[in-house]
Amino acid sequence: MEALNLEPLTTPEMKNRGNIELLYRALQQGDASTVSKLVSTDVEWWFHGPHNCQHMMRLLTGEPPSQVSFRFEPSSVQVVVPGHGCVIAEGREGSLVYWVHVWKLKDGVVTELREYFNTLITVTDYSRGAIGWDMGRCTVWQSVPRDLALGSLPSLLLAI
């Protein structure tokens, strides 16, 4: 009798999302070995927010989680545009902090991180054909900062 292949079908998008979820777990556990396998040694990092909120860079450069008071626990991790290698995670800490990470991966390894604190993000894919100021069909993701006591936040448009 022939054996059945029961391995789940995985796409590069599923692998990328899984790698980002694994990265957050590894960072929380201080698993530097796993982090080093998932993040390129020359990762490009962009940050928008208060300077004292650069927690992810501290973790990615090897500072132990016990010395970083901030915990990244994503409420959402999503692939936004298949084929672009882009995964977006967002989360909150209490009612005063909202964060978004836009991860770019190549062959399952993080090559770029765009980190935003207390900033609303709209991600667009202009390859979908924007016409003038009509970006509705180009918008592929928007921030969802639920239940925050922050009042108004700055908003940025990220084109991928």
PDB file of N, CA, C and O in Angstrom, residues 18-95:
ATOM      1  N   GLY A  18       4.185  32.432   9.716  1.00  0.00           N
ATOM      2  CA  GLY A  18       4.626  31.536  10.783  1.00  0.00           C
ATOM      3  C   GLY A  18       5.974  31.940  11.352  1.00  0.00           C
ATOM      4  O   GLY A  18       6.193  31.861  12.566  1.00  0.00           O
ATOM      5  N   ASN A  19       6.886  32.394  10.495  1.00  0.00           N
ATOM      6  CA  ASN A  19       8.204  32.827  10.969  1.00  0.00           C
ATOM      7  C   ASN A  19       8.099  34.067  11.848  1.00  0.00           C
ATOM      8  O   ASN A  19       8.819  34.194  12.834  1.00  0.00           O
ATOM      9  N   ILE A  20       7.205  34.988  11.495  1.00  0.00           N
ATOM     10  CA  ILE A  20       7.031  36.192  12.327  1.00  0.00           C
ATOM     11  C   ILE A  20       6.407  35.823  13.667  1.00  0.00           C
ATOM     12  O   ILE A  20       6.825  36.325  14.720  1.00  0.00           O
ATOM     13  N   GLU A  21       5.426  34.939  13.664  1.00  0.00           N
ATOM     14  CA  GLU A  21       4.840  34.493  14.931  1.00  0.00           C
ATOM     15  C   GLU A  21       5.893  33.802  15.796  1.00  0.00           C
ATOM     16  O   GLU A  21       5.968  34.023  17.004  1.00  0.00           O
ATOM     17  N   LEU A  22       6.737  32.979  15.166  1.00  0.00           N
ATOM     18  CA  LEU A  22       7.829  32.310  15.874  1.00  0.00           C
ATOM     19  C   LEU A  22       8.834  33.329  16.413  1.00  0.00           C
ATOM     20  O   LEU A  22       9.332  33.197  17.538  1.00  0.00           O
ATOM     21  N   LEU A  23       9.107  34.369  15.639  1.00  0.00           N
ATOM     22  CA  LEU A  23      10.041  35.418  16.069  1.00  0.00           C
ATOM     23  C   LEU A  23       9.554  36.100  17.344  1.00  0.00           C
ATOM     24  O   LEU A  23      10.332  36.301  18.284  1.00  0.00           O
ATOM     25  N   TYR A  24       8.265  36.464  17.403  1.00  0.00           N
ATOM     26  CA  TYR A  24       7.739  37.093  18.621  1.00  0.00           C
ATOM     27  C   TYR A  24       7.876  36.160  19.827  1.00  0.00           C
ATOM     28  O   TYR A  24       8.264  36.598  20.911  1.00  0.00           O
ATOM     29  N   ARG A  25       7.594  34.874  19.652  1.00  0.00           N
ATOM     30  CA  ARG A  25       7.743  33.919  20.755  1.00  0.00           C
ATOM     31  C   ARG A  25       9.209  33.810  21.184  1.00  0.00           C
ATOM     32  O   ARG A  25       9.513  33.801  22.379  1.00  0.00           O
ATOM     33  N   ALA A  26      10.106  33.722  20.207  1.00  0.00           N
ATOM     34  CA  ALA A  26      11.532  33.616  20.521  1.00  0.00           C
ATOM     35  C   ALA A  26      12.033  34.856  21.259  1.00  0.00           C
ATOM     36  O   ALA A  26      12.834  34.748  22.192  1.00  0.00           O
ATOM     37  N   LEU A  27      11.572  36.028  20.843  1.00  0.00           N
ATOM     38  CA  LEU A  27      11.991  37.258  21.523  1.00  0.00           C
ATOM     39  C   LEU A  27      11.503  37.276  22.963  1.00  0.00           C
ATOM     40  O   LEU A  27      12.245  37.688  23.867  1.00  0.00           O
ATOM     41  N   GLN A  28      10.274  36.840  23.207  1.00  0.00           N
ATOM     42  CA  GLN A  28       9.736  36.825  24.570  1.00  0.00           C
ATOM     43  C   GLN A  28      10.496  35.849  25.465  1.00  0.00           C
ATOM     44  O   GLN A  28      10.643  36.071  26.652  1.00  0.00           O
ATOM     45  N   GLN A  29      10.974  34.750  24.863  1.00  0.00           N
ATOM     46  CA  GLN A  29      11.678  33.721  25.634  1.00  0.00           C
ATOM     47  C   GLN A  29      13.184  33.956  25.701  1.00  0.00           C
ATOM     48  O   GLN A  29      13.898  33.204  26.355  1.00  0.00           O
ATOM     49  N   GLY A  30      13.676  34.970  24.995  1.00  0.00           N
ATOM     50  CA  GLY A  30      15.112  35.234  24.989  1.00  0.00           C
ATOM     51  C   GLY A  30      15.888  34.197  24.200  1.00  0.00           C
ATOM     52  O   GLY A  30      17.058  33.953  24.471  1.00  0.00           O
ATOM     53  N   ASP A  31      15.252  33.587  23.195  1.00  0.00           N
ATOM     54  CA  ASP A  31      15.875  32.541  22.379  1.00  0.00           C
ATOM     55  C   ASP A  31      16.669  33.177  21.240  1.00  0.00           C
ATOM     56  O   ASP A  31      16.203  33.290  20.111  1.00  0.00           O
ATOM     57  N   ALA A  32      17.891  33.586  21.533  1.00  0.00           N
ATOM     58  CA  ALA A  32      18.734  34.296  20.566  1.00  0.00           C
ATOM     59  C   ALA A  32      19.069  33.436  19.356  1.00  0.00           C
ATOM     60  O   ALA A  32      19.207  33.949  18.244  1.00  0.00           O
ATOM     61  N   SER A  33      19.175  32.146  19.532  1.00  0.00           N
ATOM     62  CA  SER A  33      19.500  31.250  18.427  1.00  0.00           C
ATOM     63  C   SER A  33      18.398  31.278  17.361  1.00  0.00           C
ATOM     64  O   SER A  33      18.682  31.405  16.168  1.00  0.00           O
ATOM     65  N   THR A  34      17.160  31.182  17.785  1.00  0.00           N
ATOM     66  CA  THR A  34      16.043  31.233  16.840  1.00  0.00           C
ATOM     67  C   THR A  34      15.940  32.607  16.200  1.00  0.00           C
ATOM     68  O   THR A  34      15.730  32.720  14.989  1.00  0.00           O
ATOM     69  N   VAL A  35      16.098  33.662  16.995  1.00  0.00           N
ATOM     70  CA  VAL A  35      16.036  35.026  16.459  1.00  0.00           C
ATOM     71  C   VAL A  35      17.091  35.204  15.376  1.00  0.00           C
ATOM     72  O   VAL A  35      16.802  35.741  14.300  1.00  0.00           O
ATOM     73  N   SER A  36      18.306  34.724  15.614  1.00  0.00           N
ATOM     74  CA  SER A  36      19.383  34.915  14.630  1.00  0.00           C
ATOM     75  C   SER A  36      19.119  34.147  13.333  1.00  0.00           C
ATOM     76  O   SER A  36      19.597  34.545  12.273  1.00  0.00           O
ATOM     77  N   LYS A  37      18.361  33.080  13.398  1.00  0.00           N
ATOM     78  CA  LYS A  37      18.009  32.330  12.186  1.00  0.00           C
ATOM     79  C   LYS A  37      16.900  33.015  11.392  1.00  0.00           C
ATOM     80  O   LYS A  37      16.789  32.820  10.183  1.00  0.00           O
ATOM     81  N   LEU A  38      16.073  33.810  12.073  1.00  0.00           N
ATOM     82  CA  LEU A  38      14.915  34.431  11.429  1.00  0.00           C
ATOM     83  C   LEU A  38      15.163  35.855  10.949  1.00  0.00           C
ATOM     84  O   LEU A  38      14.392  36.377  10.147  1.00  0.00           O
ATOM     85  N   VAL A  39      16.226  36.491  11.449  1.00  0.00           N
ATOM     86  CA  VAL A  39      16.487  37.903  11.128  1.00  0.00           C
ATOM     87  C   VAL A  39      17.854  38.028  10.477  1.00  0.00           C
ATOM     88  O   VAL A  39      18.862  37.540  11.009  1.00  0.00           O
ATOM     89  N   SER A  40      17.913  38.704   9.346  1.00  0.00           N
ATOM     90  CA  SER A  40      19.174  38.950   8.637  1.00  0.00           C
ATOM     91  C   SER A  40      20.122  39.758   9.515  1.00  0.00           C
ATOM     92  O   SER A  40      19.680  40.601  10.304  1.00  0.00           O
ATOM     93  N   THR A  41      21.411  39.527   9.360  1.00  0.00           N
ATOM     94  CA  THR A  41      22.384  40.276  10.154  1.00  0.00           C
ATOM     95  C   THR A  41      22.435  41.746   9.761  1.00  0.00           C
ATOM     96  O   THR A  41      22.891  42.582  10.535  1.00  0.00           O
ATOM     97  N   ASP A  42      21.961  42.074   8.561  1.00  0.00           N
ATOM     98  CA  ASP A  42      21.961  43.481   8.132  1.00  0.00           C
ATOM     99  C   ASP A  42      20.532  43.968   7.878  1.00  0.00           C
ATOM    100  O   ASP A  42      20.251  44.635   6.901  1.00  0.00           O
ATOM    101  N   VAL A  43      19.638  43.639   8.828  1.00  0.00           N
ATOM    102  CA  VAL A  43      18.241  44.047   8.709  1.00  0.00           C
ATOM    103  C   VAL A  43      18.136  45.579   8.624  1.00  0.00           C
ATOM    104  O   VAL A  43      18.851  46.306   9.327  1.00  0.00           O
ATOM    105  N   GLU A  44      17.294  46.050   7.725  1.00  0.00           N
ATOM    106  CA  GLU A  44      17.037  47.488   7.598  1.00  0.00           C
ATOM    107  C   GLU A  44      15.889  47.826   8.533  1.00  0.00           C
ATOM    108  O   GLU A  44      14.840  47.194   8.499  1.00  0.00           O
ATOM    109  N   TRP A  45      16.080  48.845   9.384  1.00  0.00           N
ATOM    110  CA  TRP A  45      15.093  49.187  10.408  1.00  0.00           C
ATOM    111  C   TRP A  45      14.701  50.642  10.279  1.00  0.00           C
ATOM    112  O   TRP A  45      15.559  51.520  10.216  1.00  0.00           O
ATOM    113  N   TRP A  46      13.398  50.903  10.219  1.00  0.00           N
ATOM    114  CA  TRP A  46      12.844  52.251  10.210  1.00  0.00           C
ATOM    115  C   TRP A  46      11.948  52.371  11.432  1.00  0.00           C
ATOM    116  O   TRP A  46      11.220  51.437  11.762  1.00  0.00           O
ATOM    117  N   PHE A  47      11.988  53.533  12.070  1.00  0.00           N
ATOM    118  CA  PHE A  47      11.197  53.721  13.287  1.00  0.00           C
ATOM    119  C   PHE A  47      10.458  55.046  13.225  1.00  0.00           C
ATOM    120  O   PHE A  47      11.024  56.067  12.831  1.00  0.00           O
ATOM    121  N   HIS A  48       9.197  55.025  13.645  1.00  0.00           N
ATOM    122  CA  HIS A  48       8.415  56.256  13.765  1.00  0.00           C
ATOM    123  C   HIS A  48       7.719  56.216  15.120  1.00  0.00           C
ATOM    124  O   HIS A  48       6.901  55.341  15.382  1.00  0.00           O
ATOM    125  N   GLY A  49       8.082  57.147  15.978  1.00  0.00           N
ATOM    126  CA  GLY A  49       7.488  57.215  17.311  1.00  0.00           C
ATOM    127  C   GLY A  49       8.467  57.843  18.279  1.00  0.00           C
ATOM    128  O   GLY A  49       9.556  58.273  17.896  1.00  0.00           O
ATOM    129  N   PRO A  50       8.077  57.890  19.552  1.00  0.00           N
ATOM    130  CA  PRO A  50       8.963  58.455  20.567  1.00  0.00           C
ATOM    131  C   PRO A  50      10.252  57.632  20.690  1.00  0.00           C
ATOM    132  O   PRO A  50      10.222  56.405  20.640  1.00  0.00           O
ATOM    133  N   HIS A  51      11.374  58.300  20.836  1.00  0.00           N
ATOM    134  CA  HIS A  51      12.674  57.609  20.903  1.00  0.00           C
ATOM    135  C   HIS A  51      12.749  56.591  22.034  1.00  0.00           C
ATOM    136  O   HIS A  51      13.425  55.577  21.909  1.00  0.00           O
ATOM    137  N   ASN A  52      12.057  56.857  23.127  1.00  0.00           N
ATOM    138  CA  ASN A  52      12.113  55.918  24.251  1.00  0.00           C
ATOM    139  C   ASN A  52      11.288  54.654  23.990  1.00  0.00           C
ATOM    140  O   ASN A  52      11.243  53.771  24.836  1.00  0.00           O
ATOM    141  N   CYS A  53      10.668  54.520  22.810  1.00  0.00           N
ATOM    142  CA  CYS A  53       9.862  53.341  22.464  1.00  0.00           C
ATOM    143  C   CYS A  53      10.566  52.424  21.470  1.00  0.00           C
ATOM    144  O   CYS A  53       9.922  51.597  20.825  1.00  0.00           O
ATOM    145  N   GLN A  54      11.857  52.517  21.339  1.00  0.00           N
ATOM    146  CA  GLN A  54      12.589  51.690  20.383  1.00  0.00           C
ATOM    147  C   GLN A  54      12.911  50.318  20.997  1.00  0.00           C
ATOM    148  O   GLN A  54      14.031  49.825  20.947  1.00  0.00           O
ATOM    149  N   HIS A  55      11.878  49.682  21.539  1.00  0.00           N
ATOM    150  CA  HIS A  55      12.039  48.424  22.259  1.00  0.00           C
ATOM    151  C   HIS A  55      12.446  47.266  21.345  1.00  0.00           C
ATOM    152  O   HIS A  55      13.280  46.440  21.724  1.00  0.00           O
ATOM    153  N   MET A  56      11.856  47.170  20.164  1.00  0.00           N
ATOM    154  CA  MET A  56      12.151  46.036  19.284  1.00  0.00           C
ATOM    155  C   MET A  56      13.620  46.029  18.876  1.00  0.00           C
ATOM    156  O   MET A  56      14.250  44.978  18.840  1.00  0.00           O
ATOM    157  N   MET A  57      14.177  47.181  18.564  1.00  0.00           N
ATOM    158  CA  MET A  57      15.585  47.214  18.170  1.00  0.00           C
ATOM    159  C   MET A  57      16.468  46.750  19.325  1.00  0.00           C
ATOM    160  O   MET A  57      17.454  46.054  19.113  1.00  0.00           O
ATOM    161  N   ARG A  58      16.099  47.104  20.544  1.00  0.00           N
ATOM    162  CA  ARG A  58      16.876  46.641  21.698  1.00  0.00           C
ATOM    163  C   ARG A  58      16.837  45.117  21.782  1.00  0.00           C
ATOM    164  O   ARG A  58      17.853  44.478  22.063  1.00  0.00           O
ATOM    165  N   LEU A  59      15.668  44.528  21.511  1.00  0.00           N
ATOM    166  CA  LEU A  59      15.556  43.069  21.547  1.00  0.00           C
ATOM    167  C   LEU A  59      16.327  42.421  20.402  1.00  0.00           C
ATOM    168  O   LEU A  59      17.003  41.409  20.582  1.00  0.00           O
ATOM    169  N   LEU A  60      16.216  43.005  19.209  1.00  0.00           N
ATOM    170  CA  LEU A  60      16.873  42.426  18.038  1.00  0.00           C
ATOM    171  C   LEU A  60      18.394  42.527  18.110  1.00  0.00           C
ATOM    172  O   LEU A  60      19.097  41.753  17.467  1.00  0.00           O
ATOM    173  N   THR A  61      18.894  43.473  18.881  1.00  0.00           N
ATOM    174  CA  THR A  61      20.348  43.612  18.995  1.00  0.00           C
ATOM    175  C   THR A  61      20.895  42.865  20.203  1.00  0.00           C
ATOM    176  O   THR A  61      22.059  43.034  20.568  1.00  0.00           O
ATOM    177  N   GLY A  62      20.048  42.035  20.823  1.00  0.00           N
ATOM    178  CA  GLY A  62      20.549  41.126  21.840  1.00  0.00           C
ATOM    179  C   GLY A  62      20.323  41.505  23.282  1.00  0.00           C
ATOM    180  O   GLY A  62      20.785  40.800  24.178  1.00  0.00           O
ATOM    181  N   GLU A  63      19.622  42.589  23.546  1.00  0.00           N
ATOM    182  CA  GLU A  63      19.345  42.924  24.940  1.00  0.00           C
ATOM    183  C   GLU A  63      18.369  41.890  25.507  1.00  0.00           C
ATOM    184  O   GLU A  63      17.369  41.579  24.874  1.00  0.00           O
ATOM    185  N   PRO A  64      18.653  41.333  26.673  1.00  0.00           N
ATOM    186  CA  PRO A  64      17.769  40.303  27.234  1.00  0.00           C
ATOM    187  C   PRO A  64      16.360  40.844  27.469  1.00  0.00           C
ATOM    188  O   PRO A  64      16.188  41.998  27.879  1.00  0.00           O
ATOM    189  N   PRO A  65      15.327  40.001  27.223  1.00  0.00           N
ATOM    190  CA  PRO A  65      13.946  40.436  27.433  1.00  0.00           C
ATOM    191  C   PRO A  65      13.697  40.940  28.850  1.00  0.00           C
ATOM    192  O   PRO A  65      12.874  41.827  29.056  1.00  0.00           O
ATOM    193  N   SER A  66      14.434  40.415  29.806  1.00  0.00           N
ATOM    194  CA  SER A  66      14.243  40.853  31.197  1.00  0.00           C
ATOM    195  C   SER A  66      14.657  42.307  31.400  1.00  0.00           C
ATOM    196  O   SER A  66      14.222  42.951  32.353  1.00  0.00           O
ATOM    197  N   GLN A  67      15.497  42.850  30.499  1.00  0.00           N
ATOM    198  CA  GLN A  67      15.934  44.239  30.615  1.00  0.00           C
ATOM    199  C   GLN A  67      15.093  45.189  29.768  1.00  0.00           C
ATOM    200  O   GLN A  67      15.292  46.392  29.812  1.00  0.00           O
ATOM    201  N   VAL A  68      14.179  44.632  28.972  1.00  0.00           N
ATOM    202  CA  VAL A  68      13.279  45.455  28.156  1.00  0.00           C
ATOM    203  C   VAL A  68      11.903  45.348  28.786  1.00  0.00           C
ATOM    204  O   VAL A  68      11.303  44.271  28.805  1.00  0.00           O
ATOM    205  N   SER A  69      11.415  46.448  29.318  1.00  0.00           N
ATOM    206  CA  SER A  69      10.163  46.407  30.069  1.00  0.00           C
ATOM    207  C   SER A  69       8.940  46.212  29.175  1.00  0.00           C
ATOM    208  O   SER A  69       7.880  45.852  29.651  1.00  0.00           O
ATOM    209  N   PHE A  70       9.085  46.414  27.887  1.00  0.00           N
ATOM    210  CA  PHE A  70       7.953  46.313  26.960  1.00  0.00           C
ATOM    211  C   PHE A  70       7.843  44.891  26.419  1.00  0.00           C
ATOM    212  O   PHE A  70       8.840  44.284  26.044  1.00  0.00           O
ATOM    213  N   ARG A  71       6.620  44.352  26.367  1.00  0.00           N
ATOM    214  CA  ARG A  71       6.384  43.017  25.807  1.00  0.00           C
ATOM    215  C   ARG A  71       5.551  43.146  24.539  1.00  0.00           C
ATOM    216  O   ARG A  71       4.466  43.723  24.567  1.00  0.00           O
ATOM    217  N   PHE A  72       6.065  42.591  23.456  1.00  0.00           N
ATOM    218  CA  PHE A  72       5.327  42.594  22.197  1.00  0.00           C
ATOM    219  C   PHE A  72       4.455  41.348  22.138  1.00  0.00           C
ATOM    220  O   PHE A  72       4.965  40.234  22.030  1.00  0.00           O
ATOM    221  N   GLU A  73       3.160  41.547  22.245  1.00  0.00           N
ATOM    222  CA  GLU A  73       2.191  40.463  22.123  1.00  0.00           C
ATOM    223  C   GLU A  73       1.203  40.875  21.036  1.00  0.00           C
ATOM    224  O   GLU A  73       0.240  41.587  21.304  1.00  0.00           O
ATOM    225  N   PRO A  74       1.443  40.434  19.803  1.00  0.00           N
ATOM    226  CA  PRO A  74       0.590  40.868  18.691  1.00  0.00           C
ATOM    227  C   PRO A  74      -0.858  40.413  18.854  1.00  0.00           C
ATOM    228  O   PRO A  74      -1.114  39.275  19.253  1.00  0.00           O
ATOM    229  N   SER A  75      -1.773  41.312  18.550  1.00  0.00           N
ATOM    230  CA  SER A  75      -3.188  40.939  18.509  1.00  0.00           C
ATOM    231  C   SER A  75      -3.558  40.458  17.113  1.00  0.00           C
ATOM    232  O   SER A  75      -4.581  39.814  16.925  1.00  0.00           O
ATOM    233  N   SER A  76      -2.704  40.769  16.140  1.00  0.00           N
ATOM    234  CA  SER A  76      -2.963  40.385  14.755  1.00  0.00           C
ATOM    235  C   SER A  76      -1.638  40.250  14.019  1.00  0.00           C
ATOM    236  O   SER A  76      -0.752  41.091  14.176  1.00  0.00           O
ATOM    237  N   VAL A  77      -1.499  39.179  13.214  1.00  0.00           N
ATOM    238  CA  VAL A  77      -0.353  38.991  12.328  1.00  0.00           C
ATOM    239  C   VAL A  77      -0.929  38.581  10.981  1.00  0.00           C
ATOM    240  O   VAL A  77      -1.610  37.559  10.896  1.00  0.00           O
ATOM    241  N   GLN A  78      -0.672  39.404   9.948  1.00  0.00           N
ATOM    242  CA  GLN A  78      -1.304  39.160   8.652  1.00  0.00           C
ATOM    243  C   GLN A  78      -0.336  39.351   7.499  1.00  0.00           C
ATOM    244  O   GLN A  78       0.501  40.250   7.529  1.00  0.00           O
ATOM    245  N   VAL A  79      -0.502  38.513   6.474  1.00  0.00           N
ATOM    246  CA  VAL A  79       0.155  38.733   5.187  1.00  0.00           C
ATOM    247  C   VAL A  79      -0.768  39.673   4.425  1.00  0.00           C
ATOM    248  O   VAL A  79      -1.967  39.425   4.342  1.00  0.00           O
ATOM    249  N   VAL A  80      -0.233  40.767   3.888  1.00  0.00           N
ATOM    250  CA  VAL A  80      -1.124  41.734   3.244  1.00  0.00           C
ATOM    251  C   VAL A  80      -1.198  41.612   1.737  1.00  0.00           C
ATOM    252  O   VAL A  80      -2.260  41.784   1.164  1.00  0.00           O
ATOM    253  N   VAL A  81      -0.096  41.340   1.081  1.00  0.00           N
ATOM    254  CA  VAL A  81      -0.107  41.215  -0.378  1.00  0.00           C
ATOM    255  C   VAL A  81       0.709  39.974  -0.744  1.00  0.00           C
ATOM    256  O   VAL A  81       1.922  39.973  -0.600  1.00  0.00           O
ATOM    257  N   PRO A  82       0.033  38.916  -1.188  1.00  0.00           N
ATOM    258  CA  PRO A  82       0.790  37.713  -1.574  1.00  0.00           C
ATOM    259  C   PRO A  82       1.863  38.051  -2.611  1.00  0.00           C
ATOM    260  O   PRO A  82       1.643  38.835  -3.523  1.00  0.00           O
ATOM    261  N   GLY A  83       3.042  37.469  -2.416  1.00  0.00           N
ATOM    262  CA  GLY A  83       4.138  37.682  -3.349  1.00  0.00           C
ATOM    263  C   GLY A  83       5.055  38.842  -3.008  1.00  0.00           C
ATOM    264  O   GLY A  83       6.116  38.992  -3.605  1.00  0.00           O
ATOM    265  N   HIS A  84       4.686  39.663  -2.022  1.00  0.00           N
ATOM    266  CA  HIS A  84       5.514  40.812  -1.648  1.00  0.00           C
ATOM    267  C   HIS A  84       6.430  40.508  -0.463  1.00  0.00           C
ATOM    268  O   HIS A  84       7.278  41.314  -0.120  1.00  0.00           O
ATOM    269  N   GLY A  85       6.218  39.390   0.222  1.00  0.00           N
ATOM    270  CA  GLY A  85       7.049  39.071   1.382  1.00  0.00           C
ATOM    271  C   GLY A  85       6.812  40.000   2.547  1.00  0.00           C
ATOM    272  O   GLY A  85       7.706  40.246   3.341  1.00  0.00           O
ATOM    273  N   CYS A  86       5.600  40.529   2.657  1.00  0.00           N
ATOM    274  CA  CYS A  86       5.284  41.529   3.676  1.00  0.00           C
ATOM    275  C   CYS A  86       4.287  40.963   4.683  1.00  0.00           C
ATOM    276  O   CYS A  86       3.233  40.454   4.298  1.00  0.00           O
ATOM    277  N   VAL A  87       4.653  41.040   5.969  1.00  0.00           N
ATOM    278  CA  VAL A  87       3.779  40.596   7.051  1.00  0.00           C
ATOM    279  C   VAL A  87       3.625  41.760   8.014  1.00  0.00           C
ATOM    280  O   VAL A  87       4.610  42.404   8.381  1.00  0.00           O
ATOM    281  N   ILE A  88       2.381  42.024   8.428  1.00  0.00           N
ATOM    282  CA  ILE A  88       2.120  43.125   9.353  1.00  0.00           C
ATOM    283  C   ILE A  88       1.574  42.571  10.662  1.00  0.00           C
ATOM    284  O   ILE A  88       0.667  41.738  10.666  1.00  0.00           O
ATOM    285  N   ALA A  89       2.161  43.039  11.761  1.00  0.00           N
ATOM    286  CA  ALA A  89       1.687  42.681  13.097  1.00  0.00           C
ATOM    287  C   ALA A  89       1.318  43.970  13.816  1.00  0.00           C
ATOM    288  O   ALA A  89       1.964  45.006  13.625  1.00  0.00           O
ATOM    289  N   GLU A  90       0.280  43.898  14.614  1.00  0.00           N
ATOM    290  CA  GLU A  90      -0.095  45.057  15.425  1.00  0.00           C
ATOM    291  C   GLU A  90      -0.479  44.588  16.812  1.00  0.00           C
ATOM    292  O   GLU A  90      -0.846  43.430  17.006  1.00  0.00           O
ATOM    293  N   GLY A  91      -0.355  45.494  17.762  1.00  0.00           N
ATOM    294  CA  GLY A  91      -0.712  45.159  19.135  1.00  0.00           C
ATOM    295  C   GLY A  91      -0.807  46.401  19.989  1.00  0.00           C
ATOM    296  O   GLY A  91      -0.581  47.518  19.520  1.00  0.00           O
ATOM    297  N   ARG A  92      -1.133  46.195  21.223  1.00  0.00           N
ATOM    298  CA  ARG A  92      -1.274  47.289  22.178  1.00  0.00           C
ATOM    299  C   ARG A  92      -0.690  46.856  23.519  1.00  0.00           C
ATOM    300  O   ARG A  92      -0.649  45.666  23.811  1.00  0.00           O
ATOM    301  N   GLU A  93      -0.317  47.833  24.269  1.00  0.00           N
ATOM    302  CA  GLU A  93       0.054  47.578  25.654  1.00  0.00           C
ATOM    303  C   GLU A  93      -0.749  48.555  26.488  1.00  0.00           C
ATOM    304  O   GLU A  93      -0.511  49.767  26.442  1.00  0.00           O
ATOM    305  N   GLY A  94      -1.721  48.027  27.183  1.00  0.00           N
ATOM    306  CA  GLY A  94      -2.621  48.878  27.955  1.00  0.00           C
ATOM    307  C   GLY A  94      -3.470  49.739  27.036  1.00  0.00           C
ATOM    308  O   GLY A  94      -3.727  49.383  25.891  1.00  0.00           O
ATOM    309  N   SER A  95      -3.881  50.880  27.535  1.00  0.00           N
ATOM    310  CA  SER A  95      -4.735  51.757  26.741  1.00  0.00           C
ATOM    311  C   SER A  95      -3.983  52.950  26.173  1.00  0.00           C
ATOM    312  O   SER A  95      -4.574  53.781  25.503  1.00  0.00           O
TER     313      SER A  95
END
